[in-house]
CSV table of C-alpha atoms in Angstrom, one decimal:
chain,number,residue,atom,x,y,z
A,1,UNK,CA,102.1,112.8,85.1
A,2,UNK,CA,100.0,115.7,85.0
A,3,UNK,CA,100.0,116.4,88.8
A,4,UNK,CA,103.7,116.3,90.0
A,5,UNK,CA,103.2,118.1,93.1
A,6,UNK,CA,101.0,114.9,94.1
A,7,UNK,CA,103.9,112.8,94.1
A,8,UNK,CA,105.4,114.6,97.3
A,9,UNK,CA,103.7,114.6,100.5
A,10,UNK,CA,101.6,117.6,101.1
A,11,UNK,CA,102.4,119.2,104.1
A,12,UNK,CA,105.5,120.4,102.6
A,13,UNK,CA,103.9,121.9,99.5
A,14,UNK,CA,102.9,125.8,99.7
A,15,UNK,CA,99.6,126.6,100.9
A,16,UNK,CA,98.5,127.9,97.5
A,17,UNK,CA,99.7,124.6,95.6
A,18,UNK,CA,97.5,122.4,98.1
A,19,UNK,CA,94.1,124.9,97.3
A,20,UNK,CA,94.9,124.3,93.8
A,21,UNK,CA,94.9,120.1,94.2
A,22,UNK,CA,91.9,120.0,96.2
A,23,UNK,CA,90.1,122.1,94.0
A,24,UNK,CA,91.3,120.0,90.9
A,25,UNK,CA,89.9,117.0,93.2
A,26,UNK,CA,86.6,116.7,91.9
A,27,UNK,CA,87.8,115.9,87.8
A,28,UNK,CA,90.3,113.0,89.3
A,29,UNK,CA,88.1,111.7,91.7
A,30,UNK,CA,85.9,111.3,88.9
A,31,UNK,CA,87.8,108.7,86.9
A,32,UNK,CA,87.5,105.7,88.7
A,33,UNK,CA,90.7,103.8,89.2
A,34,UNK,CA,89.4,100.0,89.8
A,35,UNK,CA,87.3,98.2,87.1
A,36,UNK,CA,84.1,96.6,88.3
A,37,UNK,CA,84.7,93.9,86.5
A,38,UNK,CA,85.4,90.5,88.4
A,39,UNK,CA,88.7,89.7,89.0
A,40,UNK,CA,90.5,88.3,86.3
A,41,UNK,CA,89.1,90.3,83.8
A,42,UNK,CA,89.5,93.5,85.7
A,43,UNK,CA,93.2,92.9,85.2
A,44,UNK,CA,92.8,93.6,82.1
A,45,UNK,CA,90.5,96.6,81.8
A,46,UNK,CA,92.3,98.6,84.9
A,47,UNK,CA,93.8,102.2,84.4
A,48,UNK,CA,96.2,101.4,87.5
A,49,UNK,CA,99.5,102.6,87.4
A,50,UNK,CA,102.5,102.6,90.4
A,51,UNK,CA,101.8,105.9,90.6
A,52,UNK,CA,98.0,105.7,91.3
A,53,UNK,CA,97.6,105.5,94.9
A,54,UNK,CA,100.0,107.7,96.2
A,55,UNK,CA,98.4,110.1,94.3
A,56,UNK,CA,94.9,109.4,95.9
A,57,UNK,CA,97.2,109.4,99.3
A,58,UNK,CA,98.7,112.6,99.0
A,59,UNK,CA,95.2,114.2,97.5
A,60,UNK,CA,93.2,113.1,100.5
A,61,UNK,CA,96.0,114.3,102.6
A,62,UNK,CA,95.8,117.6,100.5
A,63,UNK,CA,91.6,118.0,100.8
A,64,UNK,CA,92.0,117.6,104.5
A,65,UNK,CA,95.0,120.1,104.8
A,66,UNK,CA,92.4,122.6,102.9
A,67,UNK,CA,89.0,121.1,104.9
A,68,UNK,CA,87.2,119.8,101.8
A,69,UNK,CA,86.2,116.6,103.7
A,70,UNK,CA,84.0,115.5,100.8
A,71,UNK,CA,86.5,114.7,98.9
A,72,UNK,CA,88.5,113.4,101.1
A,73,UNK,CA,85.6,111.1,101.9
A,74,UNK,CA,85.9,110.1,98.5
A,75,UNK,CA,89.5,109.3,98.2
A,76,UNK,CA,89.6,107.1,101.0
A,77,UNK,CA,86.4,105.3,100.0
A,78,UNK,CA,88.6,104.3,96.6
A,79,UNK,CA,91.6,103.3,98.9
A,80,UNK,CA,89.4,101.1,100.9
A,81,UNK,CA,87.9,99.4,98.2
A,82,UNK,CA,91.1,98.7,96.7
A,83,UNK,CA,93.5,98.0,99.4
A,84,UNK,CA,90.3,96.9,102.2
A,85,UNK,CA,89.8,98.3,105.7
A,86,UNK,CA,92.3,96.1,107.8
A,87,UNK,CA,95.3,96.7,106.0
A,88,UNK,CA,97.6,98.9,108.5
A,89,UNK,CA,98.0,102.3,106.3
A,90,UNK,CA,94.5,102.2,105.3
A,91,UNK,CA,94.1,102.1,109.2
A,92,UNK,CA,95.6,105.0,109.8
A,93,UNK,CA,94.4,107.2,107.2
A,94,UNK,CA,90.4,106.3,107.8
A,95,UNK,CA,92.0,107.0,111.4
A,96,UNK,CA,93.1,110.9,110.1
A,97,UNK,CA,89.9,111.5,107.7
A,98,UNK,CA,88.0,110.6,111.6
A,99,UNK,CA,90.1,113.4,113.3
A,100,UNK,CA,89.7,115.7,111.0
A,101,UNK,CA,85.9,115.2,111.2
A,102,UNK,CA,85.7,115.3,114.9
A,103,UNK,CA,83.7,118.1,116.4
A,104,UNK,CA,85.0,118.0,119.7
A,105,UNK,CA,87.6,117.3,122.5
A,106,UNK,CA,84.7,114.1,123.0
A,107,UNK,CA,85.1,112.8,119.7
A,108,UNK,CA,89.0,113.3,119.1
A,109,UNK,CA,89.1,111.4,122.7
A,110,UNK,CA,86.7,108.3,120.7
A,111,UNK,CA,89.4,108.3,117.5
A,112,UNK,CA,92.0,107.4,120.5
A,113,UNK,CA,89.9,104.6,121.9
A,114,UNK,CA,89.8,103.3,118.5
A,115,UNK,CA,93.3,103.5,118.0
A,116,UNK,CA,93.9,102.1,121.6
A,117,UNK,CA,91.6,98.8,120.8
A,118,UNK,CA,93.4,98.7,116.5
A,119,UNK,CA,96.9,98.3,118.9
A,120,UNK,CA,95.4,96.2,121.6
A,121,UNK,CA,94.3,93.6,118.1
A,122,UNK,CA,98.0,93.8,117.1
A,123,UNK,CA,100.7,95.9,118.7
A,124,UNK,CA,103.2,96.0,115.8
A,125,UNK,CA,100.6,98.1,114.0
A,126,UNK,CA,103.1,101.5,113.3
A,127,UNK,CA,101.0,103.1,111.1
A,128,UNK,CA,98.2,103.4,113.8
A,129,UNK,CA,100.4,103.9,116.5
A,130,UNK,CA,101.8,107.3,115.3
A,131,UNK,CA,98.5,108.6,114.8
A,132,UNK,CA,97.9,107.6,118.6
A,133,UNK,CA,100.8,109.8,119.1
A,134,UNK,CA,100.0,112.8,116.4
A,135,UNK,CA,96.3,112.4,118.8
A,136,UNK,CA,97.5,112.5,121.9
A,137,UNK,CA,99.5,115.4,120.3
A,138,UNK,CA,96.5,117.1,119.1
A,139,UNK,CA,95.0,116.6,122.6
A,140,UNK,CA,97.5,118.6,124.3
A,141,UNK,CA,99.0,115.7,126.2
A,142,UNK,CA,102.3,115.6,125.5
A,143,UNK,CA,103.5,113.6,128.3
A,144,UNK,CA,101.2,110.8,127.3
A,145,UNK,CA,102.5,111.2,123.7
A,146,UNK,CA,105.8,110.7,124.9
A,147,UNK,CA,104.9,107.9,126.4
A,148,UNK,CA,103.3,106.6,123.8
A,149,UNK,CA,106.1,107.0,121.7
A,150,UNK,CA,108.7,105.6,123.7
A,151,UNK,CA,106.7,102.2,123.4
A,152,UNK,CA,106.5,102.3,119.7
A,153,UNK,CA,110.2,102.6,119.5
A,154,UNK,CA,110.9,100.2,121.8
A,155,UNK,CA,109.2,97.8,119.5
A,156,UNK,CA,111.1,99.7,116.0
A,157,UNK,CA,114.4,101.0,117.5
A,158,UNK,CA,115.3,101.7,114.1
A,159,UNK,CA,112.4,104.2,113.1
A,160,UNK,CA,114.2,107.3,112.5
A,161,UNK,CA,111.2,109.3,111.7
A,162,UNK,CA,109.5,108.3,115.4
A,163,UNK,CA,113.3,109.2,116.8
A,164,UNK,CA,112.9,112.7,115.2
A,165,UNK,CA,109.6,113.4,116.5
A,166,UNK,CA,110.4,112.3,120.1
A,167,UNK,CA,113.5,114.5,119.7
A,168,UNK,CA,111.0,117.6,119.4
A,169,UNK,CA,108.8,116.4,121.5
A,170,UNK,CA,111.1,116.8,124.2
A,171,UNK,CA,112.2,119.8,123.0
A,172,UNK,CA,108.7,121.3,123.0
A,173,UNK,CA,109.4,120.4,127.2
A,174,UNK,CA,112.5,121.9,127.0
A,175,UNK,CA,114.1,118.5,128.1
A,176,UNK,CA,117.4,119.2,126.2
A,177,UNK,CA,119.6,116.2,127.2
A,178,UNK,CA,116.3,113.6,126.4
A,179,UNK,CA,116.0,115.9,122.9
A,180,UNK,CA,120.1,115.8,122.0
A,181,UNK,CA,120.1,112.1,123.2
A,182,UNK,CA,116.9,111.2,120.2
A,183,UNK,CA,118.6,113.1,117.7
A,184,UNK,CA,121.9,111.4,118.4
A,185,UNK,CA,120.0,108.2,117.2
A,186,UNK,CA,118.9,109.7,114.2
A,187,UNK,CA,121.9,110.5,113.2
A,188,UNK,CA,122.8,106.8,114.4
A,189,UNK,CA,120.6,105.5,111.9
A,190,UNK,CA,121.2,108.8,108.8
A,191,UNK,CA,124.7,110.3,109.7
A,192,UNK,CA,124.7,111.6,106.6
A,193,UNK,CA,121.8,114.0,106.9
A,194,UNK,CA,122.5,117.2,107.3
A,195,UNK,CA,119.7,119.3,108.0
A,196,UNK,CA,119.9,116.9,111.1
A,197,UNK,CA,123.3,117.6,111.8
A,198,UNK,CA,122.8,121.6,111.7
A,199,UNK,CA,119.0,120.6,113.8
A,200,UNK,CA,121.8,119.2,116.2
A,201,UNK,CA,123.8,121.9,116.7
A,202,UNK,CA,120.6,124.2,117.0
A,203,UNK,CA,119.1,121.5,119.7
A,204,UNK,CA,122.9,122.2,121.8
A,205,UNK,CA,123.1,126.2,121.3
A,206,UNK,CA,119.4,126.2,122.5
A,207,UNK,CA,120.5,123.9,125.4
A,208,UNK,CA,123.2,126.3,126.0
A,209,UNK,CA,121.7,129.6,126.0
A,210,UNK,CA,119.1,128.0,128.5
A,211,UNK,CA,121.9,126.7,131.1
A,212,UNK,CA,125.5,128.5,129.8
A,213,UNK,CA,127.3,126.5,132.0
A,214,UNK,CA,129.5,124.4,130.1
A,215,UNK,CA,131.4,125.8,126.9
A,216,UNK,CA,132.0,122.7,125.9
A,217,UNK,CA,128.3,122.6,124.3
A,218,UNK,CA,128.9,125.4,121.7
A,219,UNK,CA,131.9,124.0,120.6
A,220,UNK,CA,130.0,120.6,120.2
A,221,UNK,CA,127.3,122.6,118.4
A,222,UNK,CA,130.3,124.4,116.2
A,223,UNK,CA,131.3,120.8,115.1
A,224,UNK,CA,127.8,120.0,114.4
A,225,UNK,CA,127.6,122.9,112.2
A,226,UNK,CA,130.8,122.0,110.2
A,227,UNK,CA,129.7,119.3,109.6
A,228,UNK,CA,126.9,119.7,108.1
A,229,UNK,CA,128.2,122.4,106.0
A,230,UNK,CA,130.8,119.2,105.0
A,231,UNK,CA,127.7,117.3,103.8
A,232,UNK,CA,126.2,119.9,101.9
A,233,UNK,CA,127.6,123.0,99.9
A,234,UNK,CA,125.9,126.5,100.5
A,235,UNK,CA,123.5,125.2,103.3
A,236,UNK,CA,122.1,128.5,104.1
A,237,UNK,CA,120.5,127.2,107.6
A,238,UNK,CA,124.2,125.2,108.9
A,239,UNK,CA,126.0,129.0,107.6
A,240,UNK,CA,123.3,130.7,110.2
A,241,UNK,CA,123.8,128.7,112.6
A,242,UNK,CA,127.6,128.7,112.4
A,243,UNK,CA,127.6,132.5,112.3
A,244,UNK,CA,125.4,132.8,115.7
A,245,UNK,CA,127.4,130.0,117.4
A,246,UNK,CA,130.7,131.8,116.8
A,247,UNK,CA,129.8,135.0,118.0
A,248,UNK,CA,128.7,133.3,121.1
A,249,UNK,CA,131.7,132.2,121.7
A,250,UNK,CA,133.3,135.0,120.8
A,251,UNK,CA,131.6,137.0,123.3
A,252,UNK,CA,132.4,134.6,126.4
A,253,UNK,CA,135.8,134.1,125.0
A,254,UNK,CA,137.6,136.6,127.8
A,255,UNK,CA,135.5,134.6,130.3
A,256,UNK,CA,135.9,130.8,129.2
A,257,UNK,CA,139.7,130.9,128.2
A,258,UNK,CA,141.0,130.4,131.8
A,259,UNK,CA,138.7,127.5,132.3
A,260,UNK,CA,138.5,126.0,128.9
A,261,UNK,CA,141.9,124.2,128.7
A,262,UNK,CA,140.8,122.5,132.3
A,263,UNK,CA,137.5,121.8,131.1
A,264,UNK,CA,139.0,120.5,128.0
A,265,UNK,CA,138.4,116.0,128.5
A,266,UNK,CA,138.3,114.6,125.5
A,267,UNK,CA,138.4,117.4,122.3
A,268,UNK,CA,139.5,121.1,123.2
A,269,UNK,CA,137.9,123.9,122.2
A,270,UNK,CA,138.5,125.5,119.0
A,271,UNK,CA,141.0,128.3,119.5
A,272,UNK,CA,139.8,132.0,119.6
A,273,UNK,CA,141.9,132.7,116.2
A,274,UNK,CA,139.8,129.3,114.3
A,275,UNK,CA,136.7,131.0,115.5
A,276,UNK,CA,137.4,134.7,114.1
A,277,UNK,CA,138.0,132.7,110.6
A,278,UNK,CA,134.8,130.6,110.5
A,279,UNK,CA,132.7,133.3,111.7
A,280,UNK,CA,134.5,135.1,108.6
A,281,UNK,CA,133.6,132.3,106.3
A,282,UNK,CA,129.8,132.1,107.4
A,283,UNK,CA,129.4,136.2,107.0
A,284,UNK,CA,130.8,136.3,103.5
A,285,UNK,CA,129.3,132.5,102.5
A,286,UNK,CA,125.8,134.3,104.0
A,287,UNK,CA,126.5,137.2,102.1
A,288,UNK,CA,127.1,135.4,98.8
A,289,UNK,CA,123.9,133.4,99.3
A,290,UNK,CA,121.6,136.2,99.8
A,291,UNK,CA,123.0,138.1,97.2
A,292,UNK,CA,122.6,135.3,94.5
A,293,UNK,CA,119.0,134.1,95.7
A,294,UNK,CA,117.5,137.3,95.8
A,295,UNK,CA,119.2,138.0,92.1
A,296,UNK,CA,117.2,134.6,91.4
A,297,UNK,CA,120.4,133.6,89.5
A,298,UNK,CA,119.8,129.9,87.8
A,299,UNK,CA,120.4,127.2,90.4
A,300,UNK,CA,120.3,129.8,93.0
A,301,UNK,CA,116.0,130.3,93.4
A,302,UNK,CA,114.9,127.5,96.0
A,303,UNK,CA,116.1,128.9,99.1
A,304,UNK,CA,113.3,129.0,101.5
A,305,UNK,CA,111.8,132.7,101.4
A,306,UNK,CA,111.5,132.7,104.9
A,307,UNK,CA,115.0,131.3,105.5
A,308,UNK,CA,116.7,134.4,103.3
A,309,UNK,CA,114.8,136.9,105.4
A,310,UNK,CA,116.3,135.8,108.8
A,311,UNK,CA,119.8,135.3,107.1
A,312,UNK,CA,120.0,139.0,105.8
A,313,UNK,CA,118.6,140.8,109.2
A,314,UNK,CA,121.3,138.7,110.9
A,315,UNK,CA,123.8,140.1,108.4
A,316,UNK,CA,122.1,143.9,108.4
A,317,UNK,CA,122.4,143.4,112.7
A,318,UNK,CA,126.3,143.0,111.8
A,319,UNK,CA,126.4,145.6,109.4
A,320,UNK,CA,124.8,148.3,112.2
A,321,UNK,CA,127.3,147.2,114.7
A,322,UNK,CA,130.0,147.8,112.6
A,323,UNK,CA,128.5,151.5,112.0
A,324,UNK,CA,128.4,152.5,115.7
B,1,UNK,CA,127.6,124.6,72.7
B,2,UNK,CA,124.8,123.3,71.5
B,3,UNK,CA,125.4,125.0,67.9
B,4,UNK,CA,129.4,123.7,67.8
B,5,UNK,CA,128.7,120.3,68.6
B,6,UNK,CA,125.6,120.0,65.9
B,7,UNK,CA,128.1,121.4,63.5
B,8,UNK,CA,130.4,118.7,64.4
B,9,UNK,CA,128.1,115.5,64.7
B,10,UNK,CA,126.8,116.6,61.0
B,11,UNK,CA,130.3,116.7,59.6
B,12,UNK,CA,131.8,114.0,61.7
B,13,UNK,CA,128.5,112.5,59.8
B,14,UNK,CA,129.1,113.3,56.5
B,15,UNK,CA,132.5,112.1,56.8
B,16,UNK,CA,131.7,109.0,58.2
B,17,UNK,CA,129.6,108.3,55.7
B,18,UNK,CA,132.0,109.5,52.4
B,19,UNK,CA,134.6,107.3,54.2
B,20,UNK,CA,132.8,103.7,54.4
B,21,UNK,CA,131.2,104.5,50.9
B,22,UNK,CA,134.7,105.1,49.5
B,23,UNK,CA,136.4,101.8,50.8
B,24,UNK,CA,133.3,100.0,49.9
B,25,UNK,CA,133.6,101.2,46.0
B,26,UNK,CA,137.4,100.8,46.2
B,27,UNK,CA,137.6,97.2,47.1
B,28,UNK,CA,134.4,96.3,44.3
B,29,UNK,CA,136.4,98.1,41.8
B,30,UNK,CA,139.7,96.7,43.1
B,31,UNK,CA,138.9,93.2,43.4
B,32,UNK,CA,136.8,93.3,39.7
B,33,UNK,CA,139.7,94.7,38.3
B,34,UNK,CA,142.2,92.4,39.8
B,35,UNK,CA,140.3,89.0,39.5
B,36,UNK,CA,140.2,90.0,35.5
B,37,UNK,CA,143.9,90.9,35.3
B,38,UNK,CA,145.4,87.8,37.1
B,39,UNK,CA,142.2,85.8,39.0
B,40,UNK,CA,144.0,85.8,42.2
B,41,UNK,CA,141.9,87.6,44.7
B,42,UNK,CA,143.8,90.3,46.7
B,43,UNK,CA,143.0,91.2,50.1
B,44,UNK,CA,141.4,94.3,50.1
B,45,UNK,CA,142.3,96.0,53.4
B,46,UNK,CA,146.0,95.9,52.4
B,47,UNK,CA,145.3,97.7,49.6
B,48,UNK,CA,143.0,100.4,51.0
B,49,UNK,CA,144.1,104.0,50.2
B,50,UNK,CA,145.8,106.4,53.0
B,51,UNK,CA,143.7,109.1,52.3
B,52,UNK,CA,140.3,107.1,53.0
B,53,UNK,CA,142.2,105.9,56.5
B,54,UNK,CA,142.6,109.2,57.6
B,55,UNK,CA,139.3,110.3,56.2
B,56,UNK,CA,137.7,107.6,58.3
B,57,UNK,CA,139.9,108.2,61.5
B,58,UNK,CA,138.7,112.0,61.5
B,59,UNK,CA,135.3,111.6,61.0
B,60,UNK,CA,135.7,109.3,64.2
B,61,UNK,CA,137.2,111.9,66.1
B,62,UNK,CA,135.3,114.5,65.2
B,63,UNK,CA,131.7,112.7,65.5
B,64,UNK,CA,133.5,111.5,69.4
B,65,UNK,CA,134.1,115.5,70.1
B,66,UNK,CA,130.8,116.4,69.3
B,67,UNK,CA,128.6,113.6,71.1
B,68,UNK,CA,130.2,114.3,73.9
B,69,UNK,CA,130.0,117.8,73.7
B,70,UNK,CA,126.2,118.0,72.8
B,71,UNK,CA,125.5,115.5,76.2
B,72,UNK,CA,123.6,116.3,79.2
B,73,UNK,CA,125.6,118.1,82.1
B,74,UNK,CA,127.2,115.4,84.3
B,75,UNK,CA,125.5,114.4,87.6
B,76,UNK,CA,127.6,115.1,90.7
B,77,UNK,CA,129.1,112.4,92.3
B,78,UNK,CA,130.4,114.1,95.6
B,79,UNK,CA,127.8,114.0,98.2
B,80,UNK,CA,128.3,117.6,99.3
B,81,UNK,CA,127.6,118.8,95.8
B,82,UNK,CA,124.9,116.8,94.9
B,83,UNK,CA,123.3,117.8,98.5
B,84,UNK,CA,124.1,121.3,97.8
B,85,UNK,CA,122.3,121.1,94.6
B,86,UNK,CA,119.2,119.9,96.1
B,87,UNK,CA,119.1,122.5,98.8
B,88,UNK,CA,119.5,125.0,95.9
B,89,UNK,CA,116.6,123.9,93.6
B,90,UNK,CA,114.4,124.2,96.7
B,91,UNK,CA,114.5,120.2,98.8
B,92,UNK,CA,112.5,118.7,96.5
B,93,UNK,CA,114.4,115.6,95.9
B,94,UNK,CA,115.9,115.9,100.0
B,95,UNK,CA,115.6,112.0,100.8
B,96,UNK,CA,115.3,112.9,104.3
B,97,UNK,CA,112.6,114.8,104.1
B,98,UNK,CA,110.6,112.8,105.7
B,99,UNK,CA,113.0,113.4,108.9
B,100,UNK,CA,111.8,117.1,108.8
B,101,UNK,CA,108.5,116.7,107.6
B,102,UNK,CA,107.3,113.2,109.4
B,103,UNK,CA,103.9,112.3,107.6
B,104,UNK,CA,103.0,109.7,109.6
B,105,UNK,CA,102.5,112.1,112.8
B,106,UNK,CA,100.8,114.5,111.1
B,107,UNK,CA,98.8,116.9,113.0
B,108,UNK,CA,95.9,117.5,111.0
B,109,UNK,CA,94.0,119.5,113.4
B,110,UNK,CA,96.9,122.2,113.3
């Protein structure tokens, strides 16, 4: 295929890759997928492959990320025609193409009627229901999105995508417990992930540092992060997080130890000497990782830029304490 | 890698080859020359020579060494490696990316 990047959904591609779709829009918007031909022999004259639509998806997706609504226009008018307006995706996107279009708080506040009366006709419709939320979102009502959400999982208990947005939705509230308790259910339905296993011990270390009450939370968040380093070798992100949660606990470790082995109900708390060894292992895995990624050694060059940059000014704030 | 095991396929090859010609010629020869001596037909794998045996044995070996050698990389079979991979080559292939990245609420406003 000639266009890869159209294969993956666009709002994790880099800004620069989705300018360079939209503007190839035009030259494959201009080959018509369908036939016009009558249905039996348009079977036979079609230039459909599995791959077709998804394409036109992600492209429309793509021209709205960089506001060339034209095209967009045009995408969707293909994926109407082919798929017709009351199938539930097709829903949703002529639902996205309409808030991208809208002017104003009034007409964003119209797309959500239309939503409101497209769930009214039939309340199993997902598609259009996380756009309700992604409005509602957009409107800044997040109470109302919560809401909103909490019904469209009460219907799909087992959508683990709507479980991950609730999650940080909450956390955007700061409700921690509501944010640790959607997350759990993620991991209910994916324990294998591991970005949300390390997103898990974040979501605890931030509910820590906000009410450092109970130590038991970091050393919940310093399970979280081994395991996720167990699912996945070299995770940059669980190593970071590993690092920061140990030298928490290092640091109230002259305070906690008296109270920890009370505290301790079910699982006790790592012991100060298992700590001082993992932070150990993080700094020189952390180390390694830089090192290799910014050599761009072969199988070492998709860390996230971003990612590399926060991991070597934590190690360079370790180096400088060291020095004094 | 790539140079040792073409080496080897093409010998391994040639060997093959040299070997199943050989026992073919053998056994027309032999059994011509027998069934005008005495007109009992011998059989023929009996009678086959040591030396195209081993020929043929080697050029298995050898042709086994090198298709193996000249094959792709092996996948990784244990999750933590094959996840570690995919962080490496930069999430692409992450199947739960859509955990992180969550299409269907899209903010396209943002």
């Amino acid at each position: 295929m000639a266009f890869p990047d159209l294969l993956h959904p666009p709002s994790h591609t880099s800004q620069s890759s989705a300018l360079r779709l939209s503007q190839e829009a035009p030259r494959i918007l201009a080959k018509a997928p369908t036939s016009s031909l009558p249905y039996p022999l348009s079977l036979l004259s079609s230039s459909e492959t599995e791959e077709t639509w998804t394409i036109y998806e992600n492209l429309f997706l793509s021209c709205l990320r960089t506001g060339d609504n034209v095209s967009a226009r045009k995408c969707i008018d293909h994926l109407t025609a082919r798929f017709g307006a009351v199938n539930e995706r097709i829903m949703a996107l002529t639902g996205i193409y309409k808030e991208a279009a809208a002017a104003d708080t009034a007409a964003l506040v119209k797309v959500l009627d239309k939503y409101n009366e497209a769930i009214q006709a039939d309340p199993t419709n997902m598609p259009v229901r996380k756009r309700k939320v992604a409005t509602l979102k957009a409107l800044n009502r997040p109470a109302d999105a919560i809401a909103s959400l909490v019904e469209l999982l009460d219907l799909s208990p087992t959508d683990a995508e709507a479980w991950s947005e609730l999650s940080d939705l909450y956390l955007a509230q700061s409700m921690f417990s509501q944010a640790i308790y959607s997350l759990e259910e993620v991991l209910l339905i994916f324990p294998n992930a591991w970005a949300m296993q390390a997103r898990m011990g974040e979501l605890l270390y931030l509910s820590y540092l906000s009410s450092p009450a109970d130590p038991s939370t970091l050393s919940e968040a310093l399970r979280r992060y081994c395991r996720s380093l167990e699912l996945c070798d070299d995770y940059l992100r669980g190593y970071y997080g590993l690092k920061i949660t140990c030298q928490k606990i290092l640091e109230n470790a002259p305070k906690t130890s008296s109270k920890a082995v009370a505290a301790s109900e079910d699982l006790p708390p790592p012991s100060p000497a298992k700590v001082e060894k993992l932070h150990e292992l993080a700094t020189k895995k952390l180390a390694e990782i830089v090192r290799r990624a910014s050599q761009q050694e072969p199988g070492w060059d998709g860390y996230d830029e971003a990612e590399l940059i926060a991991a070597r000014a934590l190690l360079d704030r370790d180096a400088e304490v060291i020095v004094r | 890698m790539s140079f040792v095991s073409t080496i080897l396929n093409a010998v391994g090859l040639i060997f093959l080859t040299h070997a199943v010609y050989s026992a073919h010629e053998h056994t027309a020869l032999s059994s011509t020359s027998q069934s005008s001596a005495s007109g009992t037909p011998a059989n023929p794998a009996s009678s086959l020579p040591l030396d195209i045996v081993i020929e043929l044995l080697v050029a298995v070996v050898v042709l086994s060494i090198g298709i193996v050698l000249s094959s792709t990389p092996l996948k990784p079979i244990q999750w933590n490696k094959w996840a570690g991979a995919i962080e490496k080559n930069g999430r692409k292939e992450n199947p739960y990316r859509i955990l992180e990245e969550r299409v269907g609420f899209w903010d396209v406003r943002s």
